Coordinates of C-alpha atoms in Angstrom, one line a residue:
X1 CA 0.0 0.0 0.0
X2 CA 1.2 3.5 -0.9
X3 CA -0.6 6.5 0.8
X4 CA -0.3 10.1 1.0
X5 CA -2.1 12.1 3.7
X6 CA -2.6 15.7 2.3
X7 CA -2.4 17.9 5.3
X8 CA -0.4 21.0 6.2
X9 CA 2.8 20.8 8.2
X10 CA 2.5 20.8 11.9
X11 CA 2.4 24.2 13.6
X12 CA 4.4 25.1 16.7
X13 CA 2.6 24.4 19.9
X14 CA 2.4 28.2 20.7
X15 CA 0.3 28.6 17.6
X16 CA -2.3 26.1 18.6
X17 CA -5.8 27.7 18.7
X18 CA -9.3 26.9 19.6
X19 CA -10.3 26.3 15.9
X20 CA -13.3 28.6 15.7
X21 CA -14.2 31.9 17.3
X22 CA -17.7 33.2 16.8
X23 CA -18.4 30.6 14.1
X24 CA -15.3 31.5 12.0
X25 CA -11.9 29.8 11.6
X26 CA -9.2 31.2 13.8
X27 CA -5.5 30.3 13.2
X28 CA -4.2 27.4 11.2
X29 CA -4.5 24.4 13.5
X30 CA -6.2 21.5 11.7
X31 CA -9.3 21.1 13.8
X32 CA -12.7 20.4 12.1
X33 CA -16.0 21.6 13.4
X34 CA -17.6 19.4 16.0
X35 CA -20.8 19.0 13.9
X36 CA -22.5 16.0 12.3
X37 CA -21.0 17.0 8.9
X38 CA -17.5 16.3 10.0
X39 CA -17.7 13.4 12.4
X40 CA -18.9 9.8 12.3
X41 CA -19.3 8.5 8.6
X42 CA -18.6 11.9 7.3
X43 CA -15.3 12.3 9.1
X44 CA -12.7 13.5 6.4
X45 CA -10.1 10.9 5.5
X46 CA -7.8 13.3 3.5
X47 CA -6.1 10.3 2.1
X48 CA -4.9 9.5 -1.4
X49 CA -3.7 5.9 -1.7
X50 CA -3.1 2.8 -3.8
X51 CA -4.0 -0.5 -2.2
X52 CA -3.7 -3.9 -3.9
X53 CA -5.4 -7.2 -3.0
X54 CA -8.3 -6.1 -0.7
X55 CA -9.6 -8.6 1.8
X56 CA -12.7 -10.5 0.5
X57 CA -15.3 -12.3 2.6
X58 CA -17.2 -14.8 0.5
X59 CA -16.6 -15.8 -3.1
X60 CA -15.9 -13.3 -5.8
X61 CA -16.7 -14.6 -9.3
X62 CA -13.6 -14.4 -11.5
X63 CA -15.6 -13.3 -14.5
X64 CA -16.4 -9.9 -12.9
X65 CA -13.9 -7.5 -14.5
X66 CA -14.0 -3.8 -14.5
X67 CA -13.9 -0.8 -12.2
X68 CA -16.5 0.7 -9.9
X69 CA -16.0 4.4 -9.4
X70 CA -17.5 6.6 -6.7
X71 CA -17.0 10.2 -5.7
X72 CA -17.7 11.8 -2.2
X73 CA -17.0 15.1 -0.4
X74 CA -13.8 14.8 1.6
X75 CA -12.8 18.3 3.0
X76 CA -9.0 18.6 2.7
X77 CA -8.9 21.6 5.2
X78 CA -11.2 22.7 8.0
X79 CA -13.8 25.1 6.5
X80 CA -13.8 28.8 7.0
X81 CA -17.2 28.8 8.7
X82 CA -18.1 26.3 11.5
X83 CA -21.5 25.9 10.1
X84 CA -20.3 24.7 6.8
X85 CA -21.8 21.5 5.3
X86 CA -20.0 18.6 3.6
X87 CA -21.4 19.6 0.4
X88 CA -18.5 22.0 0.2
X89 CA -15.9 19.2 0.7
X90 CA -13.3 18.6 -2.0
X91 CA -14.2 15.8 -4.4
X92 CA -12.4 12.4 -3.7
X93 CA -12.8 9.7 -6.3
X94 CA -12.3 6.1 -5.5
X95 CA -11.8 3.2 -8.0
X96 CA -12.4 -0.3 -7.0
X97 CA -10.8 -2.5 -9.7
X98 CA -11.9 -6.0 -10.3
X99 CA -9.8 -8.3 -12.3
X100 CA -9.6 -12.1 -12.5
X101 CA -10.8 -12.6 -8.8
X102 CA -8.6 -9.8 -7.4
X103 CA -9.7 -6.4 -6.2
X104 CA -7.5 -3.3 -5.9
X105 CA -8.3 0.1 -4.6
X106 CA -7.1 3.6 -5.6
X107 CA -8.3 6.9 -4.3
X108 CA -7.4 10.5 -5.4
X109 CA -8.7 14.0 -4.9
X110 CA -10.1 15.9 -7.9
X111 CA -7.6 18.7 -8.5
X112 CA -10.0 21.5 -9.2
X113 CA -9.0 25.1 -9.5
X114 CA -10.3 25.6 -6.0
X115 CA -8.3 22.7 -4.7
X116 CA -5.0 24.0 -6.2
X117 CA -5.7 27.5 -4.9
X118 CA -6.1 26.2 -1.3
X119 CA -3.1 24.0 -1.9
X120 CA -1.1 27.1 -2.5
X121 CA -2.2 28.8 0.8
X122 CA -2.4 25.6 2.8
X123 CA -5.9 26.3 4.2
X124 CA -9.5 26.8 3.3
X125 CA -9.9 30.1 1.3
X126 CA -13.5 29.8 0.1
X127 CA -16.4 30.7 2.3
X128 CA -19.9 29.6 2.5
X129 CA -21.5 27.0 0.2
X130 CA -21.9 28.7 -3.2
X131 CA -21.5 32.2 -1.9
X132 CA -18.5 34.0 -3.5
X133 CA -19.1 37.1 -1.4
X134 CA -17.7 35.3 1.6
X135 CA -14.4 34.2 -0.1
X136 CA -11.0 35.4 0.8
X137 CA -10.0 38.3 -1.5
X138 CA -7.0 36.3 -2.7
X139 CA -9.2 33.7 -4.4
X140 CA -11.8 36.0 -5.9
X141 CA -12.8 34.9 -9.5
X142 CA -11.5 31.4 -9.2
X143 CA -14.0 28.7 -10.1
X144 CA -15.4 27.5 -6.8
X145 CA -16.6 24.0 -7.7
X146 CA -15.3 21.0 -5.9
X147 CA -16.6 18.3 -8.3
X148 CA -17.8 16.0 -5.5
X149 CA -21.3 14.9 -6.6
X150 CA -21.0 12.4 -9.5
X151 CA -18.6 10.7 -11.9
X152 CA -19.5 9.4 -15.3
X153 CA -17.8 8.4 -18.5
X154 CA -17.8 10.5 -21.7
X155 CA -15.8 9.5 -24.8
X156 CA -13.1 7.6 -22.8
X157 CA -12.7 10.2 -20.1
X158 CA -14.0 10.1 -16.5
X159 CA -15.8 13.3 -15.6
X160 CA -16.2 14.5 -12.0
X161 CA -19.1 17.0 -11.6
X162 CA -20.9 19.2 -9.2
X163 CA -23.8 21.4 -10.5
X164 CA -22.2 24.7 -9.5
X165 CA -19.3 24.5 -12.0
X166 CA -17.9 22.8 -15.0
X167 CA -16.8 19.1 -14.9
X168 CA -13.3 18.1 -14.3
X169 CA -11.7 15.3 -16.4
X170 CA -9.7 12.5 -14.9
X171 CA -7.7 9.6 -16.3
X172 CA -9.9 6.5 -15.5
X173 CA -6.8 4.3 -14.8
X174 CA -4.6 6.6 -12.7
X175 CA -7.3 9.0 -11.5
X176 CA -4.9 11.9 -12.5
X177 CA -6.9 15.2 -12.9
X178 CA -6.6 16.3 -16.5
X179 CA -8.3 19.7 -16.0
X180 CA -11.5 21.6 -16.6
X181 CA -13.7 20.0 -19.3
X182 CA -15.8 22.3 -21.5
X183 CA -16.7 19.8 -24.2
X184 CA -13.9 21.1 -26.5
X185 CA -14.9 24.7 -26.0
X186 CA -18.6 24.1 -26.9
X187 CA -20.0 24.6 -23.3
X188 CA -20.0 28.3 -22.5
X189 CA -22.1 28.3 -19.3
X190 CA -20.5 28.6 -15.9
X191 CA -21.9 25.4 -14.6
X192 CA -23.1 21.9 -15.7
X193 CA -25.3 19.3 -14.0
X194 CA -24.0 16.4 -12.0
X195 CA -26.5 14.2 -13.6
X196 CA -26.4 14.2 -17.4
X197 CA -28.5 11.6 -19.2
X198 CA -27.1 9.2 -21.8
X199 CA -29.6 7.9 -24.3
X200 CA -28.8 4.2 -24.8
X201 CA -30.4 4.2 -28.3
X202 CA -28.6 7.3 -29.8
X203 CA -25.6 7.6 -27.7
X204 CA -26.3 11.2 -27.1
X205 CA -25.7 13.0 -23.8
X206 CA -28.5 15.4 -22.8
X207 CA -27.4 17.7 -20.2
X208 CA -28.6 21.0 -18.5
X209 CA -27.5 23.6 -16.1
X210 CA -29.5 26.0 -13.9
X211 CA -28.4 29.3 -12.5
X212 CA -26.5 29.4 -15.8
X213 CA -26.7 33.1 -16.8
X214 CA -24.0 34.5 -14.6
X215 CA -21.3 33.0 -12.6
X216 CA -23.2 30.1 -11.3
X217 CA -23.7 31.7 -7.8
X218 CA -25.8 34.8 -8.5
X219 CA -29.4 33.8 -8.4
X220 CA -29.8 33.7 -12.2
X221 CA -33.0 32.3 -13.5
X222 CA -31.4 31.0 -16.6
X223 CA -31.4 27.4 -17.6
X224 CA -29.3 25.8 -20.5
X225 CA -30.0 22.5 -22.2
X226 CA -27.5 20.7 -24.4
X227 CA -27.3 17.7 -26.6
X228 CA -23.9 16.2 -27.5
X229 CA -23.2 13.4 -30.0
X230 CA -21.1 10.6 -28.5
X231 CA -19.2 9.6 -31.7
X232 CA -17.5 12.9 -32.3
X233 CA -18.5 14.9 -29.2
X234 CA -20.2 17.6 -31.3
X235 CA -22.8 19.9 -29.7
X236 CA -25.9 19.5 -31.7
X237 CA -28.4 21.5 -29.7
X238 CA -28.2 24.3 -27.2
X239 CA -31.3 26.0 -25.8
X240 CA -31.9 28.6 -23.0
X241 CA -34.9 29.0 -20.9
X242 CA -36.1 31.0 -17.9
X243 CA -37.2 29.5 -14.6
X244 CA -40.1 31.0 -12.5
X245 CA -37.5 31.7 -9.8
X246 CA -34.0 30.6 -9.1
X247 CA -34.6 27.2 -7.6
X248 CA -32.5 23.9 -7.4
X249 CA -32.8 21.5 -10.3
X250 CA -30.5 18.7 -9.1
X251 CA -31.6 15.8 -11.4
X252 CA -33.6 15.2 -14.6
X253 CA -35.7 12.6 -16.4
X254 CA -35.1 11.7 -20.1
X255 CA -37.7 10.1 -22.4
X256 CA -37.4 9.6 -26.2
X257 CA -38.7 13.1 -27.0
X258 CA -38.5 15.1 -23.7
X259 CA -36.3 16.1 -20.8
X260 CA -38.1 16.7 -17.5
X261 CA -36.6 19.2 -15.0
X262 CA -37.9 18.9 -11.4
X263 CA -37.4 22.3 -9.6
X264 CA -37.4 22.1 -5.9
X265 CA -38.5 25.1 -3.9
X266 CA -35.0 25.8 -2.4
X267 CA -34.6 29.5 -3.5
X268 CA -31.5 31.6 -4.1
X269 CA -31.5 35.3 -3.4
X270 CA -28.8 37.7 -4.5
X271 CA -29.3 40.1 -1.7
X272 CA -29.1 37.3 0.8
X273 CA -25.8 36.2 -0.8
X274 CA -24.4 39.7 -0.7
X275 CA -25.1 39.9 3.0
X276 CA -23.0 36.8 3.6
X277 CA -26.0 34.4 3.9
X278 CA -26.9 31.0 2.6
X279 CA -27.2 30.2 -1.1
X280 CA -30.5 28.4 -0.5
X281 CA -33.5 29.0 1.6
X282 CA -36.3 26.5 1.9
X283 CA -39.8 27.9 1.0
X284 CA -42.5 25.7 2.5
X285 CA -45.2 27.8 0.8
X286 CA -43.9 27.3 -2.7
X287 CA -44.9 24.7 -5.3
X288 CA -42.6 22.1 -6.7
X289 CA -42.3 22.6 -10.5
X290 CA -41.7 20.2 -13.5
X291 CA -40.2 21.8 -16.6
X292 CA -41.0 19.9 -19.8
X293 CA -38.3 20.4 -22.5
X294 CA -38.8 19.0 -26.0
X295 CA -35.6 17.3 -27.1
X296 CA -36.0 18.2 -30.8
X297 CA -37.1 21.5 -32.0
X298 CA -37.2 24.9 -30.3
X299 CA -40.5 25.0 -28.4
X300 CA -40.5 26.8 -25.1
X301 CA -40.4 25.0 -21.8
X302 CA -43.7 24.2 -20.1
X303 CA -43.8 24.5 -16.3
X304 CA -46.2 22.2 -14.5
X305 CA -46.9 22.7 -10.7
X306 CA -47.7 20.5 -7.7
X307 CA -48.1 20.9 -4.0
X308 CA -44.8 21.6 -2.0
X309 CA -42.3 18.8 -1.8
X310 CA -38.6 18.1 -2.0
X311 CA -37.4 16.2 -5.0
X312 CA -35.0 13.3 -4.7
X313 CA -33.4 11.5 -7.6
X314 CA -35.2 10.3 -10.7
X315 CA -35.9 6.5 -10.9
X316 CA -37.0 6.4 -14.6
X317 CA -39.1 7.9 -17.3
X318 CA -40.7 7.0 -20.6
X319 CA -43.6 8.0 -22.9
X320 CA -46.9 5.9 -22.9
X321 CA -49.1 5.0 -25.8
X322 CA -50.9 8.4 -25.5
X323 CA -47.7 10.4 -25.8
X324 CA -47.8 11.3 -22.1
X325 CA -44.6 11.3 -20.0
X326 CA -44.4 8.8 -17.2
X327 CA -41.9 10.1 -14.7
X328 CA -40.9 8.4 -11.5
X329 CA -38.9 9.9 -8.7
X330 CA -38.7 10.3 -5.0
X331 CA -40.4 13.3 -3.3
X332 CA -40.0 14.1 0.4
X333 CA -42.7 15.9 2.4
X334 CA -40.5 18.5 3.8
X335 CA -37.0 20.2 3.8
X336 CA -34.4 17.4 3.4
X337 CA -31.7 20.1 3.5
X338 CA -32.6 21.2 7.1
X339 CA -29.4 23.2 7.4
X340 CA -30.9 25.6 4.7
X341 CA -34.1 26.7 6.5
X342 CA -36.5 29.3 5.5
X343 CA -35.2 32.8 5.7
X344 CA -37.2 33.7 8.8
X345 CA -35.8 30.6 10.6
X346 CA -32.2 31.6 10.3
X347 CA -30.8 32.1 13.7
X348 CA -27.2 33.4 13.5
X349 CA -23.6 31.9 13.6
X350 CA -24.5 28.9 15.9
X351 CA -27.9 28.0 14.7
X352 CA -26.6 24.7 13.3
X353 CA -26.7 23.3 16.8
X354 CA -30.4 24.1 17.0
X355 CA -31.3 22.5 13.6
X356 CA -32.3 18.8 13.8
X357 CA -32.5 16.2 11.1
X358 CA -36.1 15.8 10.3
X359 CA -38.0 12.5 10.2
X360 CA -39.2 12.9 6.7
X361 CA -41.2 10.5 4.4
X362 CA -39.6 10.2 1.0
X363 CA -41.9 8.1 -1.1
X364 CA -41.6 7.2 -4.8
X365 CA -44.2 8.9 -6.9
X366 CA -45.2 8.1 -10.4
X367 CA -46.3 11.3 -12.3
X368 CA -48.0 11.3 -15.7
X369 CA -47.5 14.6 -17.6
X370 CA -49.3 15.8 -20.7
X371 CA -46.6 17.6 -22.7
X372 CA -49.4 19.6 -24.5
X373 CA -50.5 21.2 -21.2
X374 CA -50.4 24.9 -20.6
X375 CA -47.8 26.4 -18.4
X376 CA -48.8 26.5 -14.7
X377 CA -51.2 23.6 -15.1
X378 CA -51.5 21.9 -11.7
X379 CA -50.7 18.1 -11.5
X380 CA -51.0 15.4 -8.9
X381 CA -49.2 12.1 -8.7
X382 CA -50.7 9.2 -10.6
X383 CA -49.4 6.7 -8.1
X384 CA -47.4 6.4 -4.9
X385 CA -45.0 3.5 -4.1
X386 CA -44.4 3.6 -0.3
X387 CA -40.7 3.0 -0.3
X388 CA -39.4 5.8 2.0
X389 CA -36.0 5.8 0.4
X390 CA -33.7 7.6 -2.0
X391 CA -30.9 7.2 -4.5
X392 CA -32.8 5.1 -6.9
X393 CA -31.3 3.0 -9.8
X394 CA -32.8 1.3 -12.8
X395 CA -31.0 -0.8 -15.4
X396 CA -29.8 2.1 -17.5
X397 CA -30.0 0.0 -20.7
X398 CA -33.7 0.6 -20.4
X399 CA -33.4 4.4 -20.0
X400 CA -36.2 6.3 -21.9
X401 CA -38.2 2.9 -22.1
X402 CA -40.9 1.3 -20.0
X403 CA -39.3 -0.6 -17.1
X404 CA -40.3 -2.6 -14.2
X405 CA -37.5 -3.2 -11.6
X406 CA -35.6 -0.6 -9.6
X407 CA -33.4 -0.5 -6.6
X408 CA -33.3 2.2 -3.9
X409 CA -31.6 2.8 -0.6
X410 CA -33.9 2.6 2.4
X411 CA -33.9 2.8 6.2
X412 CA -35.1 -0.1 8.2
X413 CA -34.6 0.6 12.0
X414 CA -35.4 -3.1 12.8
X415 CA -32.2 -4.1 10.9
X416 CA -28.6 -3.9 11.8
X417 CA -27.6 -0.2 12.1
X418 CA -24.5 1.5 13.5
X419 CA -26.2 4.1 15.8
X420 CA -23.0 5.0 17.5
X421 CA -21.4 6.4 14.3
X422 CA -24.6 7.5 12.5
X423 CA -26.9 8.7 15.3
X424 CA -30.6 8.0 15.5
X425 CA -32.2 6.7 12.3
X426 CA -33.6 9.7 10.3
X427 CA -34.0 11.2 6.8
X428 CA -30.8 10.8 4.8
X429 CA -29.5 7.7 6.5
X430 CA -29.9 4.2 5.0
X431 CA -28.9 0.6 5.9
X432 CA -30.8 -1.5 3.4
X433 CA -30.9 -1.8 -0.4
X434 CA -34.5 -2.3 -1.5
X435 CA -35.6 -4.0 -4.8
X436 CA -39.0 -2.9 -6.1
X437 CA -41.3 -4.0 -8.8
X438 CA -43.9 -1.6 -10.4
X439 CA -46.0 -4.3 -11.9
X440 CA -46.5 -6.6 -9.0
X441 CA -45.8 -4.1 -6.2
X442 CA -43.7 -6.8 -4.6
X443 CA -40.7 -5.4 -2.7
X444 CA -37.7 -7.1 -1.0
X445 CA -34.6 -5.8 0.6
X446 CA -31.0 -6.8 1.2
X447 CA -29.2 -5.7 4.3
X448 CA -26.0 -3.8 3.7
X449 CA -23.0 -3.8 6.0
X450 CA -23.9 -1.4 8.8
X451 CA -21.0 0.9 7.8
X452 CA -21.0 0.5 4.1
X453 CA -22.0 2.3 0.9
X454 CA -23.9 -0.3 -1.1
X455 CA -23.5 -1.1 -4.8
X456 CA -24.5 -3.9 -7.1
X457 CA -22.7 -5.4 -10.1
X458 CA -25.2 -6.8 -12.6
X459 CA -24.6 -9.8 -14.8
X460 CA -28.0 -10.4 -16.4
X461 CA -30.0 -9.8 -13.3
X462 CA -28.0 -12.0 -10.8
X463 CA -26.0 -10.8 -7.8
X464 CA -23.7 -12.6 -5.5
X465 CA -23.2 -11.9 -1.7
X466 CA -19.7 -10.8 -0.6
X467 CA -17.9 -8.1 1.3
X468 CA -14.8 -6.4 -0.1
X469 CA -13.0 -4.6 2.7
X470 CA -10.2 -2.0 3.2
X471 CA -9.6 0.2 6.2
X472 CA -11.6 2.9 4.4
X473 CA -14.9 1.3 3.6
X474 CA -16.8 -2.0 3.0
X475 CA -18.2 -2.6 -0.5
X476 CA -21.2 -5.0 -0.4
X477 CA -22.5 -7.2 -3.2
X478 CA -25.6 -9.2 -2.4
X479 CA -26.7 -12.8 -2.6
X480 CA -28.1 -14.2 -5.9
X481 CA -31.4 -12.8 -7.0
X482 CA -33.0 -13.8 -10.3
X483 CA -35.9 -11.9 -11.8

């Protein structure tokens, strides 16, 4: 094993400080905030390493060959503000490589412009989440993204993305950062989604950006939508739209003819940013919106509205025999991001201690949208699947088509759960991988390791049970299931 811990040099004992004074960093001692975002399962590792021959419990089929990539926030330095959240943490990409019955592990930071700037100063220089008005003057104008949300392949390159900036390209073998990726100069917006959609039939990438008209952090209501060809990387369509307000559009749904943009009533306000406040504030009185964008042609976007809710990730989408859009996704019944409360609920520099993780219900809803509807038409769910989970996954070979099976992370408090590290079971914490069937409404679940991030490797629709362990994490694959 070869490892590098990326941390500053030790400071003399006379310079040791208390870490935070009135909620802001004081001194250079490496001391992270004592909040849930920096302890337990979210404690920073700050570790780049190569490890060969991971321990395996169970039997690993030798015909599983390839690499599983993941990305996560891993703050290299303690944040400027004590109330910061791990969404601001530097992106750390892991590669778990399977080859002929062996498993190796590699982990590297995404060397973004922000990472390199803070490397120069050996401390955090960027302020609150997506608020450039709180940054150190020495880093003004530097792209702030940390590329910590998703990784995906595009034309032989691994792209690490976060929706507040451009993707960063990485070598999929070495995990070396190759630099900012702007699709060969074709993407001019300041930001790019972490969840582009790949059409399995055409090979096209359909992507979008919200808050795309300025610098990505200034409450712009502009939305950009792009289509890129996979064979030559050519941009074939670029369209711009206006949102009803500057809200969060984290994920999207793709069908043969449409892109659906769920807009969550987390709102950005420029005056609040200039005063040093949060980028987002939850509006419990605002509707959730669904923007319907035609993939071909230049028709305007249609906005459909529904009662207040907080969008999770999309399960799948397709068009039915009537030309209607069937769109499945999780929607929570309250503010999942409790650390960004409504404006009137903000309570000052230490309000994080008073904010509690809410016990929310996050069911999977099936919506049926008529793309011929007029803007501001109100819609209601066609069906609810009582899953109370998040991070759904379908077989992406069936993206844009009718599908039946999907998988989703779920919390089952009756099962094994690491309460000492994770705290009481609540929204945003999971210990079970659930399997669901739309047609029969039968659901079953597989228990993940109590400290693990779960994944599945599909070969047909069969999975084997095993644990692959390193000192950093446990990767679980589950016992054989045939559908």
